């Protein structure tokens, strides 16, 4: 747990049951069973987990959109379940489904929302920054997924919040929009905003998050900085070197295992795609290169990777599809 | 643009000293204006709110349906048409819009802004009143052109009861929109608009309806509003019984909506 100096959000032992009205079998279903987390100012805190892990429910309890069954939540020092306009004006929310009326046009909609705040972010600046001017008069229902996401982000930011909640912010974003949105999030973080986001994409968490909570089955299962989580590697704890994975593409049917020691794992995942995993050393790479030279093999592609957050996540939460 | 220059994020000390939200009055007025403009830009809503009531008004003045009621056709017809306008906007139009806002997460998003749930409902009620004012202006203008002669004393009770009727239908519309799927809201509010419009004592007085319906319609919000407006605009009288029934519908439907409205 991080040292809580002045956390923007602090959740302790959150429990959420959904009632018989919404679950299929008429029983109460516990969708969050004891999640705790702390989010600081000037940091991006990520809730990472598979679909249905309880991320969105946790966020909605923190936003005051859902009533919690148990546990405590402090958002900027207040209980969000009893939030007034003053607290809501300091918190920006981007919902997973956007929450924007399909018949609305982006620019008039943003001007309307800006009017609800005493000191909104100048609408024109935000429009320009998020590239909304190119579709500012198109109805929301005709926007692409990425355009809708950028508009929803603008709507969440227009009140110049101190805390920003982003539920799956990169869903539907093309690479350019993603870069734009990620740059803005980093900038806001550097300016001191406390940002809490959910994602099921490891890459998002790896690129953006200062601190990650891995959520599975309605519980925290791991937490730490991205670096700390990556170092949970069992081979590190055993004092061995880092595990690396080398993937290369070459003609099918070769046997690179012939030049590597037995403790290095070699598989041909599909015809012509070789995956070599283990505590690789420079000597192993040299042996492999010499073998390529001797057989006149020029790989079509190759990549060397350290352990990714995805590996950590799969180790922790299991590989079952749920 | 640097967010720091815009003051995008601020320290806690500074923020706690500032009034960050617009005033409640301003928020509700803005939301009311936004919703009213959205309603007026929607073609289907305009047909329901203005075109169909005007067609009904003309229809009732050129047919002998309302003859023999002690007043001219137009004088009997106009109060019922005004009541129909309230049902169109407050119940059907507003119910359908709210149902789809709920589906698309608009209600959830707006309840995270300074507007909040209370402000959102107040804004919707205000937009209903604003559109109803426009309907009254248009219908009255057409009615005067067709020879409508209401007693001067009828305007104050008439408009007050119209507002009460709009409150009852707004509560009913929110109750439907907040408890069933938007497609069902669409079907229910449109069907009830037709049924109550034709047989609910709203434009056609209860005594002209089949005997089986006569006893019942006075207790419906449609029948109570129709009767109350006819008493006001034909005789300048206040129908206390009908007003009480409208008040009860408002309170019961409002309480049920507060109890069962689902925001997501």
Coordinates of C-alpha atoms in Angstrom, one line a residue, chain A:
Chain A
X1 CA 0.0 0.0 0.0
X2 CA 1.2 3.5 -0.8
X3 CA 1.7 6.1 1.8
X4 CA -1.6 8.0 1.9
X5 CA -0.5 11.7 2.1
X6 CA -3.6 13.3 0.6
X7 CA -5.2 10.6 -1.6
X8 CA -7.9 11.9 -3.9
X9 CA -9.7 8.5 -3.6
X10 CA -9.5 6.0 -0.9
X11 CA -11.6 2.8 -0.9
X12 CA -11.5 0.3 1.9
X13 CA -13.1 -3.1 1.9
X14 CA -15.7 -2.2 -0.7
X15 CA -18.6 -4.7 -1.1
X16 CA -21.3 -4.6 -3.7
X17 CA -24.2 -7.0 -4.1
X18 CA -26.5 -6.7 -7.0
X19 CA -30.1 -7.4 -6.1
X20 CA -32.5 -10.0 -7.3
X21 CA -33.9 -7.5 -9.8
X22 CA -30.8 -7.6 -12.0
X23 CA -29.3 -11.1 -11.5
X24 CA -30.7 -13.9 -13.4
X25 CA -31.4 -16.6 -10.8
X26 CA -33.2 -14.3 -8.3
X27 CA -30.3 -14.5 -5.7
X28 CA -28.1 -11.6 -4.6
X29 CA -24.9 -11.7 -6.5
X30 CA -21.7 -10.3 -4.9
X31 CA -19.9 -8.5 -7.7
X32 CA -17.3 -6.8 -5.5
X33 CA -16.1 -8.6 -2.4
X34 CA -13.6 -6.5 -0.5
X35 CA -11.7 -4.2 -2.9
X36 CA -9.4 -1.6 -1.3
X37 CA -7.3 1.0 -3.1
X38 CA -5.8 4.4 -2.8
X39 CA -5.3 6.9 -5.6
X40 CA -3.0 9.9 -5.3
X41 CA -2.9 13.4 -6.8
X42 CA -0.6 13.7 -9.8
X43 CA -0.7 10.0 -10.5
X44 CA -2.5 7.7 -12.9
X45 CA -3.9 4.7 -10.9
X46 CA -5.1 1.8 -13.1
X47 CA -7.6 -0.9 -12.2
X48 CA -6.6 -3.8 -14.4
X49 CA -8.7 -6.8 -14.8
X50 CA -10.7 -9.0 -17.2
X51 CA -14.3 -8.2 -18.2
X52 CA -16.6 -8.7 -15.3
X53 CA -13.8 -8.4 -12.7
X54 CA -15.7 -5.6 -10.9
X55 CA -13.7 -2.6 -12.1
X56 CA -16.7 -0.6 -13.4
X57 CA -18.8 -1.4 -10.4
X58 CA -16.0 -0.2 -8.1
X59 CA -15.7 3.0 -10.2
X60 CA -19.4 3.6 -10.1
X61 CA -19.5 3.2 -6.3
X62 CA -16.7 5.8 -6.1
X63 CA -18.6 8.2 -8.4
X64 CA -21.8 7.9 -6.3
X65 CA -23.7 6.2 -9.2
X66 CA -24.2 3.0 -7.3
X67 CA -24.9 2.5 -3.7
X68 CA -22.3 0.3 -2.0
X69 CA -23.3 -2.7 0.2
X70 CA -20.4 -2.4 2.5
X71 CA -16.9 -0.8 3.1
X72 CA -16.0 2.8 3.0
X73 CA -15.1 5.3 0.2
X74 CA -13.5 8.7 0.6
X75 CA -13.5 10.9 -2.5
X76 CA -11.6 14.1 -1.9
X77 CA -12.4 13.6 1.8
X78 CA -16.2 13.1 1.3
X79 CA -18.5 10.1 1.0
X80 CA -19.5 10.0 -2.7
X81 CA -22.9 8.4 -1.7
X82 CA -23.8 11.8 -0.2
X83 CA -22.2 14.0 -2.8
X84 CA -23.5 17.4 -3.4
X85 CA -23.0 19.7 -6.4
X86 CA -19.8 21.0 -4.9
X87 CA -18.1 17.6 -4.8
X88 CA -19.4 16.6 -8.2
X89 CA -18.0 19.8 -9.7
X90 CA -14.5 18.7 -8.7
X91 CA -14.8 15.2 -10.2
X92 CA -14.8 14.4 -13.9
X93 CA -16.3 11.1 -15.2
X94 CA -16.0 9.4 -18.5
X95 CA -18.4 6.5 -18.6
X96 CA -17.7 3.3 -20.5
X97 CA -20.7 3.9 -22.8
X98 CA -20.1 7.6 -23.1
X99 CA -23.4 8.7 -21.7
X100 CA -23.9 11.3 -24.5
X101 CA -27.3 11.8 -26.2
X102 CA -27.2 10.4 -29.7
X103 CA -29.2 13.4 -31.2
X104 CA -26.8 16.0 -29.7
X105 CA -24.1 17.8 -31.6
X106 CA -20.7 17.9 -29.9
X107 CA -20.0 21.6 -29.7
X108 CA -23.4 22.7 -28.4
X109 CA -23.4 19.8 -26.0
X110 CA -20.0 20.8 -24.6
X111 CA -21.1 24.4 -24.3
X112 CA -24.2 23.2 -22.4
X113 CA -22.2 21.1 -20.0
X114 CA -19.7 23.9 -19.5
X115 CA -22.5 26.1 -18.3
X116 CA -23.1 23.8 -15.3
X117 CA -19.7 24.8 -13.9
X118 CA -18.7 28.1 -12.4
X119 CA -15.3 28.1 -14.0
X120 CA -15.2 25.6 -16.9
X121 CA -12.2 24.9 -19.1
X122 CA -12.6 27.2 -22.1
X123 CA -14.6 25.1 -24.5
X124 CA -12.7 26.2 -27.6
X125 CA -9.4 25.2 -26.1
X126 CA -10.7 21.8 -25.3
X127 CA -12.3 21.3 -28.7
X128 CA -9.1 22.2 -30.4
X129 CA -6.9 20.1 -28.1
X130 CA -9.0 17.0 -28.6
X131 CA -9.6 17.6 -32.4
X132 CA -13.3 17.9 -31.9
X133 CA -13.6 20.8 -34.3
X134 CA -13.5 18.3 -37.2
X135 CA -16.8 16.7 -36.2
X136 CA -18.2 19.4 -33.9
X137 CA -21.6 19.7 -35.8
X138 CA -22.1 16.0 -36.5
X139 CA -24.7 14.3 -34.4
X140 CA -23.3 12.0 -31.7
X141 CA -25.0 8.9 -33.3
X142 CA -22.9 9.4 -36.5
X143 CA -19.5 9.7 -34.8
X144 CA -16.9 6.9 -34.9
X145 CA -16.0 5.1 -31.7
X146 CA -12.8 7.1 -31.3
X147 CA -14.6 10.4 -31.9
X148 CA -17.2 9.5 -29.3
X149 CA -14.4 8.7 -26.8
X150 CA -12.7 12.0 -27.4
X151 CA -16.0 13.8 -26.9
X152 CA -16.7 11.9 -23.7
X153 CA -13.2 12.8 -22.5
X154 CA -13.8 16.4 -23.2
X155 CA -17.2 16.3 -21.4
X156 CA -15.4 14.8 -18.4
X157 CA -12.7 17.4 -18.4
X158 CA -14.8 20.5 -19.0
X159 CA -15.3 21.3 -15.3
X160 CA -11.5 21.2 -14.7
X161 CA -11.7 18.4 -12.2
X162 CA -9.2 17.5 -9.6
X163 CA -10.1 13.8 -10.0
X164 CA -10.8 12.2 -13.3
X165 CA -12.4 8.8 -13.7
X166 CA -11.9 7.1 -17.0
X167 CA -13.7 3.8 -17.7
X168 CA -11.9 2.0 -20.5
X169 CA -10.5 5.2 -22.1
X170 CA -8.8 3.6 -25.1
X171 CA -11.8 1.6 -26.2
X172 CA -12.5 2.2 -29.9
X173 CA -9.5 4.6 -30.4
X174 CA -7.5 4.5 -33.5
X175 CA -3.7 4.8 -33.0
X176 CA -3.6 8.6 -33.6
X177 CA -6.5 9.3 -31.2
X178 CA -4.9 7.0 -28.7
X179 CA -1.7 8.9 -28.8
X180 CA -3.6 12.2 -28.5
X181 CA -5.6 10.9 -25.5
X182 CA -2.6 9.3 -23.8
X183 CA -0.5 12.5 -24.2
X184 CA -3.3 14.6 -22.7
X185 CA -3.7 12.2 -19.8
X186 CA 0.0 12.3 -19.0
X187 CA -0.1 16.1 -19.2
X188 CA -3.0 16.3 -16.8
X189 CA -1.3 13.9 -14.4
X190 CA 1.8 16.1 -14.5
X191 CA -0.3 19.1 -13.7
X192 CA -1.5 17.4 -10.5
X193 CA -4.8 15.8 -11.5
X194 CA -5.5 12.5 -9.8
X195 CA -6.6 10.1 -12.6
X196 CA -8.2 6.7 -12.0
X197 CA -8.8 4.5 -15.0
X198 CA -10.0 1.0 -15.7
X199 CA -8.6 -1.1 -18.5
X200 CA -8.4 -4.7 -19.6
X201 CA -5.5 -3.8 -21.9
X202 CA -2.1 -4.5 -20.4
X203 CA -0.5 -2.0 -22.8
X204 CA -2.6 0.9 -21.5
X205 CA -1.6 0.1 -18.0
X206 CA 2.1 -0.3 -18.9
X207 CA 2.2 3.0 -20.8
X208 CA 0.1 5.2 -18.5
X209 CA -0.1 3.9 -15.0
X210 CA 2.0 5.0 -12.1
X211 CA 0.3 2.4 -9.9
X212 CA -1.7 -0.6 -10.9
X213 CA -4.3 -2.7 -9.0
X214 CA -5.0 -6.0 -10.5
X215 CA -8.6 -6.9 -9.9
X216 CA -10.0 -10.4 -10.3
X217 CA -13.3 -11.9 -9.3
X218 CA -14.3 -8.7 -7.3
X219 CA -11.0 -8.7 -5.3
X220 CA -7.6 -7.1 -5.3
X221 CA -5.1 -9.8 -6.3
X222 CA -2.0 -7.8 -6.8
X223 CA -0.8 -4.2 -6.8
X224 CA 2.3 -2.1 -7.3
X225 CA 4.1 0.0 -9.9
X226 CA 4.4 -1.6 -13.3
X227 CA 8.1 -2.3 -12.5
X228 CA 7.2 -3.9 -9.2
X229 CA 4.6 -6.1 -10.8
X230 CA 7.0 -7.2 -13.5
X231 CA 9.6 -8.1 -10.8
X232 CA 7.1 -10.6 -9.3
X233 CA 8.7 -13.0 -11.7
X234 CA 9.4 -16.3 -10.0
X235 CA 12.8 -16.6 -11.5
X236 CA 13.8 -13.3 -10.0
X237 CA 12.8 -14.5 -6.6
X238 CA 14.9 -17.6 -7.2
X239 CA 17.9 -15.3 -7.9
X240 CA 18.1 -16.3 -11.5
X241 CA 18.4 -13.9 -14.5
X242 CA 15.3 -12.4 -16.1
X243 CA 13.3 -14.6 -18.4
X244 CA 13.3 -13.3 -22.0
X245 CA 11.3 -14.4 -24.9
X246 CA 12.7 -14.3 -28.4
X247 CA 10.2 -14.7 -31.3
X248 CA 11.4 -15.0 -34.9
X249 CA 9.8 -15.9 -38.2
X250 CA 11.7 -18.2 -40.6
X251 CA 11.0 -21.2 -42.9
X252 CA 9.0 -23.9 -41.1
X253 CA 10.3 -27.2 -39.8
X254 CA 13.7 -26.0 -38.4
X255 CA 15.1 -27.1 -35.1
X256 CA 16.8 -24.2 -33.3
X257 CA 16.7 -26.3 -30.0
X258 CA 19.7 -28.2 -31.4
X259 CA 22.1 -25.2 -30.7
X260 CA 20.5 -24.2 -27.3
X261 CA 20.8 -25.8 -23.9
X262 CA 17.9 -28.0 -22.7
X263 CA 16.6 -25.5 -20.1
X264 CA 15.7 -23.1 -22.9
X265 CA 12.2 -23.7 -24.1
X266 CA 11.7 -23.8 -27.9
X267 CA 8.3 -24.1 -29.6
X268 CA 7.2 -23.6 -33.1
X269 CA 3.9 -21.9 -32.2
X270 CA 2.7 -22.0 -35.7
X271 CA 4.5 -23.1 -38.9
X272 CA 7.6 -20.8 -39.2
X273 CA 7.0 -18.9 -36.0
X274 CA 9.5 -19.9 -33.3
X275 CA 9.2 -18.9 -29.7
X276 CA 12.3 -19.3 -27.5
X277 CA 11.7 -18.7 -23.8
X278 CA 14.1 -18.9 -20.8
X279 CA 17.0 -17.2 -19.1
X280 CA 18.6 -16.2 -22.3
X281 CA 22.2 -15.0 -22.3
X282 CA 24.3 -13.2 -25.0
X283 CA 26.0 -16.6 -25.6
X284 CA 22.6 -18.1 -26.5
X285 CA 21.9 -15.3 -29.0
X286 CA 25.4 -15.7 -30.5
X287 CA 24.9 -19.5 -30.9
X288 CA 21.5 -18.9 -32.6
X289 CA 23.0 -16.3 -34.9
X290 CA 25.8 -18.6 -35.9
X291 CA 23.3 -21.4 -36.6
X292 CA 21.3 -18.9 -38.8
X293 CA 24.5 -18.1 -40.7
X294 CA 25.5 -21.7 -41.1
X295 CA 22.1 -22.6 -42.6
X296 CA 21.8 -19.3 -44.5
X297 CA 18.6 -18.4 -42.7
X298 CA 17.5 -14.8 -42.6
X299 CA 14.6 -14.4 -40.2
X300 CA 11.7 -12.4 -41.7
X301 CA 11.2 -10.8 -38.3
X302 CA 12.4 -11.2 -34.8
X303 CA 11.7 -9.6 -31.4
X304 CA 13.1 -10.0 -27.9
X305 CA 10.9 -9.2 -25.0
X306 CA 11.2 -9.1 -21.3
X307 CA 8.3 -10.3 -19.2
X308 CA 5.2 -8.2 -19.9
X309 CA 2.4 -7.1 -17.6
X310 CA 0.2 -9.5 -19.5
X311 CA 2.4 -12.5 -18.4
X312 CA 2.1 -11.2 -14.8
X313 CA -1.6 -10.8 -15.1
X314 CA -2.1 -14.3 -16.6
X315 CA 0.1 -15.8 -13.9
X316 CA -2.0 -14.2 -11.2
X317 CA -5.5 -14.5 -12.5
X318 CA -5.1 -17.8 -14.3
X319 CA -5.5 -18.4 -18.0
X320 CA -9.1 -19.6 -17.9
X321 CA -11.5 -17.7 -20.2
X322 CA -14.3 -16.3 -18.1

